[in-house]
């Protein structure tokens, strides 16, 4: 009987210690992750809106309110099993369902290229809109490739000197020179202008020039030039 009581007491002590340990550790392995995301506009965001990562729901919005700085404050809850996926560098993008972006509002959670340090609960993170995210992403892509673009343009312009007798070649060369000049001034906010206005003009003139080369029977000799043009217009 004494042995049984001793065993029972030891077991109770063991479980009591476990409870204390879990309390001080915050039970991270079993709890979710609560974060505070701020946005400039609510854009229809409401409590219970889902948090989506790669089209999988990983949590939801618990509260949406306006703070003293007139910023939208969204409190979110990440499910326990996805907690470790949310690291420093994760981006929270206000998005909408539907092809036209007119459906229900949700938060798209975009992980960084390489996982960062873990994020502590109640961390305040600045979110962004879908448009701002893509403009910024496009700007970074453009900025990172600007050196290659400049070098490629210079080489193309020089190569086109050999075909100055062609009106198509002259027209394309002029457009590339203009692009070279503009590329020095393009910033993150100019990516949309480059993509929608500058690039289509270059492509149209490049197609006309390549058609001219094909008709002239010089296509085989200019594979490298064609490859460079295609790379420029990726």
Coordinates of N, CA and C in Angstrom, one line a residue:
X1 N 0.8 -1.2 0.0 CA 0.0 0.0 0.0 C 0.9 1.3 0.0
X2 N 1.9 1.2 0.8 CA 2.8 2.4 0.9 C 3.5 2.6 -0.4
X3 N 3.9 1.5 -1.1 CA 4.6 1.5 -2.4 C 3.6 2.2 -3.4
X4 N 2.4 1.8 -3.4 CA 1.4 2.3 -4.3 C 1.2 3.8 -4.1
X5 N 1.1 4.2 -2.8 CA 0.9 5.7 -2.5 C 2.2 6.5 -2.9
X6 N 3.3 5.9 -2.7 CA 4.6 6.5 -3.1 C 4.6 6.7 -4.6
X7 N 4.2 5.7 -5.3 CA 4.2 5.7 -6.8 C 3.2 6.8 -7.3
X8 N 2.0 6.8 -6.6 CA 1.0 7.8 -7.0 C 1.5 9.2 -6.8
X9 N 2.2 9.4 -5.6 CA 2.7 10.8 -5.3 C 3.8 11.2 -6.3
X10 N 4.6 10.2 -6.7 CA 5.7 10.6 -7.6 C 5.1 10.9 -9.0
X11 N 4.0 10.2 -9.4 CA 3.4 10.5 -10.7 C 2.7 11.8 -10.7
X12 N 2.1 12.2 -9.6 CA 1.5 13.5 -9.4 C 2.5 14.6 -9.5
X13 N 3.7 14.4 -8.8 CA 4.8 15.4 -8.9 C 5.3 15.5 -10.3
X14 N 5.4 14.4 -11.0 CA 5.9 14.5 -12.4 C 5.0 15.3 -13.3
X15 N 3.7 15.0 -13.2 CA 2.8 15.8 -14.0 C 2.7 17.3 -13.6
X16 N 2.9 17.5 -12.3 CA 2.9 18.9 -11.8 C 4.1 19.7 -12.5
X17 N 5.2 19.0 -12.5 CA 6.4 19.6 -13.1 C 6.2 19.9 -14.6
X18 N 5.6 18.9 -15.3 CA 5.3 19.1 -16.7 C 4.4 20.3 -16.9
X19 N 3.4 20.5 -16.1 CA 2.5 21.6 -16.2 C 3.3 22.9 -16.1
X20 N 4.1 23.0 -15.1 CA 4.9 24.2 -14.9 C 5.9 24.5 -16.0
X21 N 6.5 23.4 -16.6 CA 7.4 23.6 -17.7 C 6.6 24.1 -18.9
X22 N 5.5 23.5 -19.2 CA 4.7 24.0 -20.3 C 4.2 25.4 -20.2
X23 N 3.9 25.8 -18.9 CA 3.5 27.1 -18.7 C 4.5 28.2 -19.0
X24 N 5.8 27.9 -18.5 CA 6.9 28.8 -18.7 C 7.4 28.8 -20.2
X25 N 7.2 27.7 -20.8 CA 7.7 27.7 -22.2 C 6.6 28.2 -23.2
X26 N 5.4 28.4 -22.7 CA 4.3 29.0 -23.5 C 3.7 27.9 -24.4
X27 N 4.1 26.6 -24.1 CA 3.5 25.5 -24.9 C 3.6 25.8 -26.4
X28 N 4.8 26.3 -26.9 CA 4.9 26.7 -28.3 C 4.6 25.5 -29.3
X29 N 4.9 24.3 -28.8 CA 4.7 23.2 -29.7 C 3.2 22.9 -30.0
X30 N 2.3 23.4 -29.0 CA 0.9 23.1 -29.1 C 0.1 24.4 -29.4
X31 N 0.7 25.5 -29.3 CA -0.1 26.8 -29.5 C 0.1 27.3 -30.9
X32 N -0.8 28.2 -31.3 CA -0.6 28.9 -32.6 C 0.2 30.1 -32.4
X33 N 0.2 31.0 -33.4 CA 1.0 32.2 -33.4 C 0.0 33.4 -33.6
X34 N 0.0 34.3 -32.7 CA -0.8 35.5 -32.8 C 0.1 36.7 -33.2
X35 N -0.3 37.3 -34.3 CA 0.4 38.4 -34.8 C -0.5 39.6 -35.1
X36 N 0.1 40.8 -35.2 CA -0.6 42.0 -35.5 C -0.1 42.6 -36.8
X37 N -1.0 42.7 -37.8 CA -0.6 43.1 -39.1 C -1.3 44.5 -39.4
X38 N -0.6 45.5 -39.8 CA -1.2 46.8 -40.1 C -1.3 47.0 -41.6
X39 N -2.3 47.7 -42.0 CA -2.6 48.0 -43.4 C -3.0 49.5 -43.5
X40 N -2.8 50.1 -44.7 CA -3.3 51.5 -44.9 C -4.8 51.5 -45.1
X41 N -5.3 50.4 -45.7 CA -6.8 50.4 -45.9 C -7.3 49.0 -45.6
X42 N -8.5 48.9 -45.1 CA -9.1 47.6 -44.7 C -9.5 46.9 -46.0
X43 N -10.1 47.6 -47.0 CA -10.4 47.0 -48.2 C -11.3 45.8 -48.1
X44 N -12.3 45.9 -47.1 CA -13.2 44.8 -47.0 C -12.8 43.7 -46.0
X45 N -11.6 43.8 -45.4 CA -11.1 42.8 -44.5 C -12.0 42.7 -43.2
X46 N -12.4 41.5 -42.9 CA -13.3 41.3 -41.7 C -12.8 40.1 -40.8
X47 N -13.2 40.1 -39.6 CA -12.9 38.9 -38.7 C -13.3 37.6 -39.4
X48 N -12.6 36.6 -39.2 CA -12.8 35.3 -39.8 C -12.3 35.1 -41.2
X49 N -11.7 36.2 -41.8 CA -11.1 36.2 -43.1 C -9.9 35.2 -43.0
X50 N -9.8 34.4 -44.0 CA -8.7 33.4 -43.9 C -7.3 33.9 -44.2
X51 N -6.3 33.3 -43.6 CA -4.9 33.5 -44.0 C -4.5 32.4 -44.9
X52 N -4.0 32.7 -46.1 CA -3.8 31.7 -47.1 C -2.3 31.7 -47.5
X53 N -1.7 30.5 -47.5 CA -0.3 30.3 -48.0 C -0.3 29.3 -49.1
X54 N 0.0 29.7 -50.3 CA 0.0 28.8 -51.4 C -1.3 28.0 -51.5
X55 N -2.4 28.8 -51.4 CA -3.8 28.3 -51.5 C -4.2 27.3 -50.4
X56 N -3.5 27.3 -49.3 CA -3.9 26.5 -48.2 C -4.2 27.4 -47.0
X57 N -5.3 27.2 -46.3 CA -5.6 28.0 -45.2 C -4.7 27.7 -44.0
X58 N -4.0 28.7 -43.5 CA -3.1 28.4 -42.3 C -3.6 29.1 -41.1
X59 N -4.7 29.8 -41.1 CA -5.2 30.6 -40.0 C -6.3 31.5 -40.4
X60 N -6.6 32.5 -39.5 CA -7.6 33.4 -39.8 C -7.4 34.7 -39.0
X61 N -8.2 35.7 -39.5 CA -8.2 37.1 -38.8 C -9.1 37.0 -37.6
X62 N -8.7 37.4 -36.5 CA -9.5 37.4 -35.3 C -10.2 38.8 -35.0
X63 N -9.5 39.9 -35.3 CA -10.0 41.2 -35.1 C -9.5 42.2 -36.1
X64 N -10.4 43.2 -36.4 CA -10.0 44.2 -37.3 C -10.4 45.5 -36.7
X65 N -9.5 46.5 -36.5 CA -9.9 47.8 -35.9 C -9.0 48.9 -36.5
X66 N -9.4 50.1 -36.2 CA -8.7 51.3 -36.6 C -7.9 51.9 -35.4
X67 N -6.6 52.1 -35.6 CA -5.9 52.7 -34.4 C -5.8 54.2 -34.4
X68 N -5.1 54.8 -33.5 CA -5.1 56.3 -33.4 C -4.4 56.9 -34.6
X69 N -3.5 56.2 -35.3 CA -2.8 56.7 -36.4 C -3.6 56.5 -37.7
X70 N -4.9 56.0 -37.5 CA -5.8 55.8 -38.7 C -5.2 54.7 -39.6
X71 N -4.6 53.7 -39.0 CA -4.1 52.5 -39.7 C -5.0 51.4 -39.3
X72 N -5.2 50.5 -40.3 CA -6.0 49.3 -40.0 C -5.1 48.3 -39.3
X73 N -5.6 47.8 -38.2 CA -4.9 46.8 -37.4 C -5.7 45.5 -37.4
X74 N -5.0 44.5 -38.0 CA -5.6 43.2 -38.1 C -4.9 42.2 -37.2
X75 N -5.6 41.6 -36.2 CA -5.0 40.6 -35.4 C -5.3 39.2 -36.0
X76 N -4.2 38.5 -36.2 CA -4.4 37.2 -36.9 C -3.9 36.0 -36.0
X77 N -4.4 34.9 -36.3 CA -4.1 33.6 -35.6 C -3.6 32.6 -36.6
X78 N -2.4 32.2 -36.4 CA -1.8 31.1 -37.3 C -2.0 29.8 -36.6
X79 N -2.5 28.8 -37.3 CA -2.7 27.5 -36.7 C -1.4 26.9 -36.2
X80 N -1.4 26.1 -35.1 CA -0.2 25.6 -34.5 C 0.7 24.8 -35.5
X81 N 0.2 24.0 -36.4 CA 1.0 23.2 -37.3 C 1.7 24.0 -38.3
X82 N 1.3 25.3 -38.5 CA 2.0 26.2 -39.5 C 2.8 27.3 -38.8
X83 N 2.9 27.2 -37.5 CA 3.6 28.3 -36.8 C 5.0 28.4 -37.3
X84 N 5.8 27.3 -37.4 CA 7.2 27.4 -37.8 C 7.4 27.9 -39.2
X85 N 6.4 28.0 -40.0 CA 6.5 28.5 -41.4 C 6.5 30.0 -41.5
X86 N 6.1 30.6 -40.4 CA 6.0 32.1 -40.4 C 7.3 32.6 -39.7
X87 N 8.2 33.1 -40.6 CA 9.5 33.6 -40.1 C 9.7 35.1 -40.5
X88 N 10.8 35.6 -40.0 CA 11.2 37.0 -40.4 C 11.3 37.1 -41.9
X89 N 10.7 38.1 -42.5 CA 10.8 38.3 -44.0 C 9.5 37.8 -44.6
X90 N 8.6 37.2 -43.9 CA 7.3 36.8 -44.4 C 6.5 38.1 -44.8
X91 N 5.8 38.0 -45.9 CA 5.0 39.2 -46.4 C 3.5 38.9 -46.2
X92 N 2.8 39.8 -45.8 CA 1.3 39.7 -45.6 C 0.6 40.6 -46.6
X93 N -0.1 40.0 -47.6 CA -0.6 40.8 -48.7 C -2.2 40.8 -48.6
X94 N -2.8 41.9 -48.6 CA -4.3 42.0 -48.6 C -4.7 41.7 -50.0
X95 N -5.5 40.6 -50.2 CA -5.9 40.1 -51.5 C -7.4 39.9 -51.6
X96 N -7.9 39.5 -52.8 CA -9.3 39.3 -53.0 C -9.5 38.0 -53.8
X97 N -10.6 37.3 -53.5 CA -10.9 36.1 -54.4 C -11.4 36.6 -55.7
X98 N -11.4 35.7 -56.7 CA -11.9 35.9 -58.0 C -10.9 36.4 -59.0
X99 N -11.2 36.2 -60.2 CA -10.2 36.6 -61.3 C -10.1 38.1 -61.4
X100 N -11.2 38.8 -61.2 CA -11.2 40.2 -61.2 C -10.8 40.9 -59.9
X101 N -10.6 40.1 -58.9 CA -10.3 40.6 -57.6 C -11.4 41.4 -56.9
X102 N -12.6 40.9 -57.2 CA -13.8 41.5 -56.6 C -14.5 40.7 -55.5
X103 N -13.9 39.5 -55.2 CA -14.5 38.6 -54.2 C -14.1 39.0 -52.8
X104 N -14.3 38.0 -51.9 CA -14.0 38.2 -50.5 C -12.5 38.5 -50.2
X105 N -12.3 39.4 -49.2 CA -10.9 39.8 -48.9 C -10.3 38.7 -48.0
X106 N -9.0 38.5 -48.2 CA -8.3 37.5 -47.3 C -6.8 38.1 -47.3
X107 N -6.0 37.4 -46.4 CA -4.6 37.8 -46.3 C -3.7 36.7 -46.9
X108 N -3.0 37.0 -48.0 CA -2.1 36.1 -48.6 C -0.8 36.2 -47.9
X109 N -0.3 35.0 -47.4 CA 0.9 35.0 -46.6 C 2.0 34.4 -47.5
X110 N 3.0 35.3 -47.8 CA 4.1 34.9 -48.8 C 5.4 34.7 -48.0
X111 N 5.9 33.5 -48.0 CA 7.2 33.2 -47.2 C 8.4 33.8 -48.0
X112 N 9.4 34.1 -47.3 CA 10.6 34.7 -47.9 C 11.3 33.6 -48.7
X113 N 12.2 34.0 -49.6 CA 13.0 33.0 -50.4 C 13.7 31.9 -49.5
X114 N 14.3 32.5 -48.4 CA 14.9 31.6 -47.5 C 14.3 31.8 -46.1
X115 N 14.0 30.8 -45.4 CA 13.4 31.0 -44.0 C 14.3 31.8 -43.1
X116 N 13.7 32.8 -42.4 CA 14.4 33.6 -41.5 C 14.3 33.2 -40.1
X117 N 14.5 34.1 -39.1 CA 14.4 33.7 -37.7 C 12.9 33.6 -37.3
X118 N 12.6 32.8 -36.3 CA 11.2 32.7 -35.9 C 10.7 34.0 -35.4
X119 N 9.3 34.2 -35.6 CA 8.7 35.4 -35.2 C 8.0 35.2 -33.9
X120 N 8.1 36.1 -32.9 CA 7.5 35.9 -31.6 C 6.0 36.4 -31.7
X121 N 5.2 35.8 -30.8 CA 3.8 36.2 -30.8 C 3.7 37.7 -30.5
X122 N 2.6 38.3 -31.0 CA 2.3 39.7 -30.8 C 3.2 40.6 -31.5
X123 N 4.0 40.1 -32.4 CA 4.9 41.0 -33.2 C 4.0 41.8 -34.1
X124 N 4.3 43.1 -34.3 CA 3.6 44.0 -35.2 C 4.3 44.0 -36.5
X125 N 3.6 43.7 -37.6 CA 4.2 43.6 -39.0 C 3.4 44.5 -39.9
X126 N 4.1 45.3 -40.8 CA 3.4 46.1 -41.8 C 3.0 45.2 -43.0
X127 N 1.7 45.2 -43.3 CA 1.2 44.5 -44.4 C 1.2 45.4 -45.7
X128 N 0.8 44.8 -46.8 CA 0.8 45.6 -48.0 C -0.4 45.2 -48.9
X129 N -0.7 46.0 -49.9 CA -1.8 45.7 -50.8 C -1.2 44.8 -51.9
X130 N -2.1 44.2 -52.7 CA -1.6 43.3 -53.8 C -0.9 44.1 -54.9
X131 N -1.4 45.3 -55.2 CA -0.8 46.1 -56.2 C 0.6 46.6 -55.8
X132 N 0.7 47.1 -54.5 CA 2.0 47.6 -54.0 C 3.0 46.4 -54.0
X133 N 2.5 45.2 -53.6 CA 3.4 44.1 -53.6 C 4.0 43.8 -54.9
X134 N 3.2 43.8 -56.0 CA 3.7 43.4 -57.3 C 4.5 44.5 -57.9
X135 N 4.2 45.8 -57.6 CA 5.0 46.9 -58.1 C 6.4 46.8 -57.5
X136 N 6.4 46.5 -56.2 CA 7.7 46.4 -55.5 C 8.5 45.2 -55.9
X137 N 7.8 44.1 -56.1 CA 8.5 42.9 -56.6 C 9.0 43.1 -58.0
X138 N 8.2 43.7 -58.9 CA 8.6 44.0 -60.2 C 9.8 45.0 -60.3
X139 N 9.8 46.0 -59.4 CA 10.9 46.9 -59.3 C 12.2 46.3 -58.9
X140 N 12.1 45.3 -57.9 CA 13.3 44.6 -57.5 C 13.9 43.8 -58.6
X141 N 13.0 43.1 -59.4 CA 13.4 42.3 -60.5 C 14.1 43.2 -61.5
X142 N 13.5 44.3 -61.8 CA 14.0 45.2 -62.8 C 15.4 45.8 -62.4
X143 N 15.4 46.2 -61.1 CA 16.6 46.8 -60.6 C 17.8 45.8 -60.6
X144 N 17.5 44.5 -60.2 CA 18.5 43.5 -60.1 C 19.1 43.1 -61.5
X145 N 18.2 43.3 -62.5 CA 18.7 42.9 -63.9 C 19.1 44.1 -64.7
X146 N 19.1 45.3 -64.1 CA 19.4 46.6 -64.8 C 20.8 46.5 -65.4
X147 N 21.8 46.0 -64.7 CA 23.2 46.0 -65.2 C 23.3 45.1 -66.4
X148 N 22.6 43.9 -66.4 CA 22.6 43.0 -67.5 C 21.9 43.7 -68.7
X149 N 20.8 44.4 -68.4 CA 20.0 45.0 -69.4 C 20.8 46.1 -70.1
X150 N 21.5 46.9 -69.3 CA 22.4 47.9 -69.9 C 23.5 47.3 -70.8
X151 N 24.1 46.3 -70.3 CA 25.2 45.7 -71.1 C 24.6 45.0 -72.4
X152 N 23.5 44.4 -72.2 CA 22.8 43.8 -73.4 C 22.4 44.8 -74.4
X153 N 21.9 45.9 -74.0 CA 21.5 47.0 -74.9 C 22.7 47.5 -75.7
X154 N 23.8 47.8 -75.0 CA 25.0 48.3 -75.6 C 25.5 47.3 -76.7
X155 N 25.5 46.0 -76.4 CA 26.0 45.1 -77.3 C 25.1 45.0 -78.5
X156 N 23.8 45.0 -78.3 CA 22.8 45.0 -79.4 C 22.9 46.2 -80.3
X157 N 23.1 47.3 -79.7 CA 23.2 48.6 -80.5 C 24.4 48.5 -81.4
X158 N 25.5 48.0 -80.8 CA 26.8 47.9 -81.5 C 26.6 46.8 -82.7
X159 N 26.0 45.7 -82.4 CA 25.8 44.7 -83.4 C 24.9 45.2 -84.6
X160 N 23.9 46.1 -84.2 CA 23.0 46.6 -85.2 C 23.6 47.6 -86.1
X161 N 24.8 48.1 -85.8 CA 25.6 49.0 -86.6 C 25.8 48.3 -88.0
X162 N 26.0 47.0 -88.0 CA 26.3 46.3 -89.2 C 25.1 46.2 -90.2
X163 N 23.9 46.6 -89.6 CA 22.7 46.5 -90.5 C 22.0 47.9 -90.5
X164 N 22.9 48.9 -90.5 CA 22.3 50.3 -90.5 C 21.6 50.6 -91.8
X165 N 21.9 49.8 -92.9 CA 21.2 50.1 -94.2 C 19.7 49.7 -94.1
X166 N 19.4 48.9 -93.1 CA 18.0 48.4 -93.0 C 17.1 49.4 -92.2
X167 N 16.0 49.9 -92.8 CA 15.1 50.8 -92.0 C 14.7 50.1 -90.7
X168 N 14.4 48.8 -90.8 CA 14.0 48.1 -89.6 C 15.1 48.1 -88.5
X169 N 16.3 47.9 -89.0 CA 17.4 47.9 -88.1 C 17.7 49.2 -87.4
X170 N 17.5 50.3 -88.2 CA 17.7 51.6 -87.7 C 16.6 52.0 -86.7
X171 N 15.4 51.6 -87.0 CA 14.3 51.8 -86.1 C 14.5 51.1 -84.7
X172 N 14.9 49.9 -84.8 CA 15.1 49.1 -83.6 C 16.3 49.7 -82.8
X173 N 17.3 50.0 -83.5 CA 18.5 50.6 -82.8 C 18.2 51.9 -82.1
X174 N 17.3 52.7 -82.7 CA 16.9 53.9 -82.1 C 16.1 53.7 -80.8
X175 N 15.2 52.7 -80.9 CA 14.4 52.3 -79.7 C 15.2 51.8 -78.6
X176 N 16.2 51.0 -78.9 CA 17.1 50.4 -77.9 C 18.0 51.5 -77.3
X177 N 18.4 52.5 -78.0 CA 19.1 53.6 -77.5 C 18.2 54.4 -76.5
X178 N 16.9 54.6 -76.9 CA 16.0 55.3 -76.0 C 15.8 54.4 -74.7
X179 N 15.7 53.1 -74.8 CA 15.5 52.3 -73.7 C 16.7 52.3 -72.8
X180 N 17.9 52.3 -73.4 CA 19.2 52.4 -72.6 C 19.2 53.7 -71.8
X181 N 18.7 54.8 -72.4 CA 18.7 56.1 -71.7 C 17.6 56.0 -70.5
X182 N 16.5 55.4 -70.8 CA 15.4 55.4 -69.8 C 15.8 54.4 -68.7
X183 N 16.5 53.3 -69.0 CA 16.8 52.3 -68.0 C 17.7 52.9 -66.9
X184 N 18.4 54.0 -67.2 CA 19.2 54.6 -66.1 C 18.3 55.3 -65.1
X185 N 17.1 55.6 -65.5 CA 16.2 56.4 -64.6 C 15.1 55.6 -64.0
X186 N 14.9 54.4 -64.5 CA 13.8 53.5 -64.0 C 14.0 53.2 -62.5
X187 N 13.0 53.4 -61.7 CA 13.0 53.0 -60.3 C 11.9 52.0 -60.1
X188 N 11.7 51.6 -58.9 CA 10.7 50.6 -58.6 C 9.3 51.0 -59.1
X189 N 9.0 52.3 -58.9 CA 7.6 52.7 -59.3 C 7.4 52.8 -60.8
X190 N 8.5 52.6 -61.6 CA 8.5 52.8 -63.1 C 8.3 51.4 -63.7
X191 N 8.3 50.3 -63.0 CA 8.3 49.0 -63.6 C 7.0 48.8 -64.4
X192 N 5.9 49.3 -63.9 CA 4.6 49.2 -64.7 C 4.7 49.9 -66.0
X193 N 5.3 51.1 -66.0 CA 5.5 51.9 -67.2 C 6.4 51.1 -68.2
X194 N 7.5 50.5 -67.7 CA 8.3 49.8 -68.6 C 7.6 48.6 -69.2
X195 N 6.9 47.8 -68.4 CA 6.3 46.6 -68.8 C 5.1 46.9 -69.8
X196 N 4.4 47.9 -69.5 CA 3.1 48.2 -70.3 C 3.4 49.1 -71.5
X197 N 4.4 49.9 -71.5 CA 4.6 50.9 -72.6 C 5.9 50.7 -73.3
X198 N 7.0 50.6 -72.6 CA 8.3 50.6 -73.3 C 8.5 49.2 -74.0
X199 N 8.3 48.1 -73.2 CA 8.6 46.8 -73.7 C 7.8 46.4 -74.9
X200 N 6.5 46.7 -75.0 CA 5.7 46.3 -76.2 C 6.2 47.0 -77.4
X201 N 6.6 48.2 -77.3 CA 7.2 49.0 -78.5 C 8.4 48.3 -79.0
X202 N 9.3 48.0 -78.1 CA 10.6 47.3 -78.4 C 10.3 46.0 -79.1
X203 N 9.3 45.2 -78.6 CA 9.0 43.9 -79.1 C 8.5 44.0 -80.5
X204 N 7.6 45.0 -80.8 CA 7.0 45.2 -82.1 C 8.1 45.5 -83.1
X205 N 9.0 46.4 -82.7 CA 10.1 46.7 -83.7 C 11.1 45.6 -83.8
X206 N 11.3 44.8 -82.8 CA 12.2 43.7 -82.9 C 11.7 42.6 -83.8
X207 N 10.4 42.4 -83.7 CA 9.7 41.4 -84.6 C 9.8 41.8 -86.0
X208 N 9.6 43.1 -86.3 CA 9.7 43.6 -87.7 C 11.1 43.4 -88.2
X209 N 12.1 43.7 -87.4 CA 13.5 43.6 -87.8 C 13.9 42.1 -88.0
X210 N 13.4 41.2 -87.2 CA 13.7 39.8 -87.4 C 13.0 39.2 -88.6
X211 N 11.8 39.7 -88.9 CA 11.1 39.3 -90.1 C 11.9 39.8 -91.3
X212 N 12.5 41.0 -91.2 CA 13.3 41.5 -92.3 C 14.6 40.6 -92.5
X213 N 15.2 40.2 -91.5 CA 16.4 39.4 -91.6 C 16.0 38.0 -92.2
X214 N 14.9 37.5 -91.8 CA 14.4 36.2 -92.3 C 14.2 36.3 -93.8
X215 N 13.6 37.4 -94.3 CA 13.3 37.6 -95.7 C 14.6 37.8 -96.5
X216 N 15.6 38.3 -95.8 CA 16.9 38.6 -96.4 C 17.8 37.4 -96.4
X217 N 17.4 36.3 -95.8 CA 18.2 35.1 -95.8 C 19.3 35.1 -94.8
X218 N 19.3 36.0 -93.8 CA 20.4 36.2 -92.9 C 20.1 35.6 -91.5
X219 N 19.0 34.9 -91.4 CA 18.5 34.4 -90.1 C 19.6 33.5 -89.4
X220 N 20.2 32.6 -90.2 CA 21.2 31.6 -89.7 C 22.4 32.4 -89.1
X221 N 22.8 33.5 -89.8 CA 24.0 34.2 -89.3 C 23.7 35.0 -88.1
X222 N 22.5 35.2 -87.8 CA 22.2 36.1 -86.7 C 21.4 35.5 -85.5
X223 N 21.7 34.2 -85.3 CA 21.1 33.5 -84.2 C 21.3 34.2 -82.8
X224 N 22.6 34.6 -82.7 CA 23.0 35.2 -81.4 C 22.2 36.5 -81.2
X225 N 22.1 37.3 -82.2 CA 21.3 38.6 -82.1 C 19.9 38.3 -81.8
X226 N 19.3 37.3 -82.4 CA 17.9 37.0 -82.1 C 17.7 36.5 -80.6
X227 N 18.7 35.7 -80.2 CA 18.7 35.2 -78.8 C 18.8 36.4 -77.8
X228 N 19.6 37.3 -78.1 CA 19.8 38.5 -77.2 C 18.5 39.3 -77.2
X229 N 17.8 39.5 -78.4 CA 16.6 40.2 -78.4 C 15.5 39.5 -77.6
X230 N 15.4 38.2 -77.7 CA 14.4 37.4 -77.0 C 14.7 37.5 -75.5
X231 N 16.0 37.5 -75.1 CA 16.3 37.7 -73.7 C 15.9 39.0 -73.1
X232 N 16.1 40.0 -74.0 CA 15.7 41.4 -73.6 C 14.2 41.5 -73.3
X233 N 13.5 40.7 -74.1 CA 12.0 40.8 -74.0 C 11.3 39.8 -73.1
X234 N 12.1 39.1 -72.3 CA 11.6 38.0 -71.5 C 10.5 38.6 -70.5

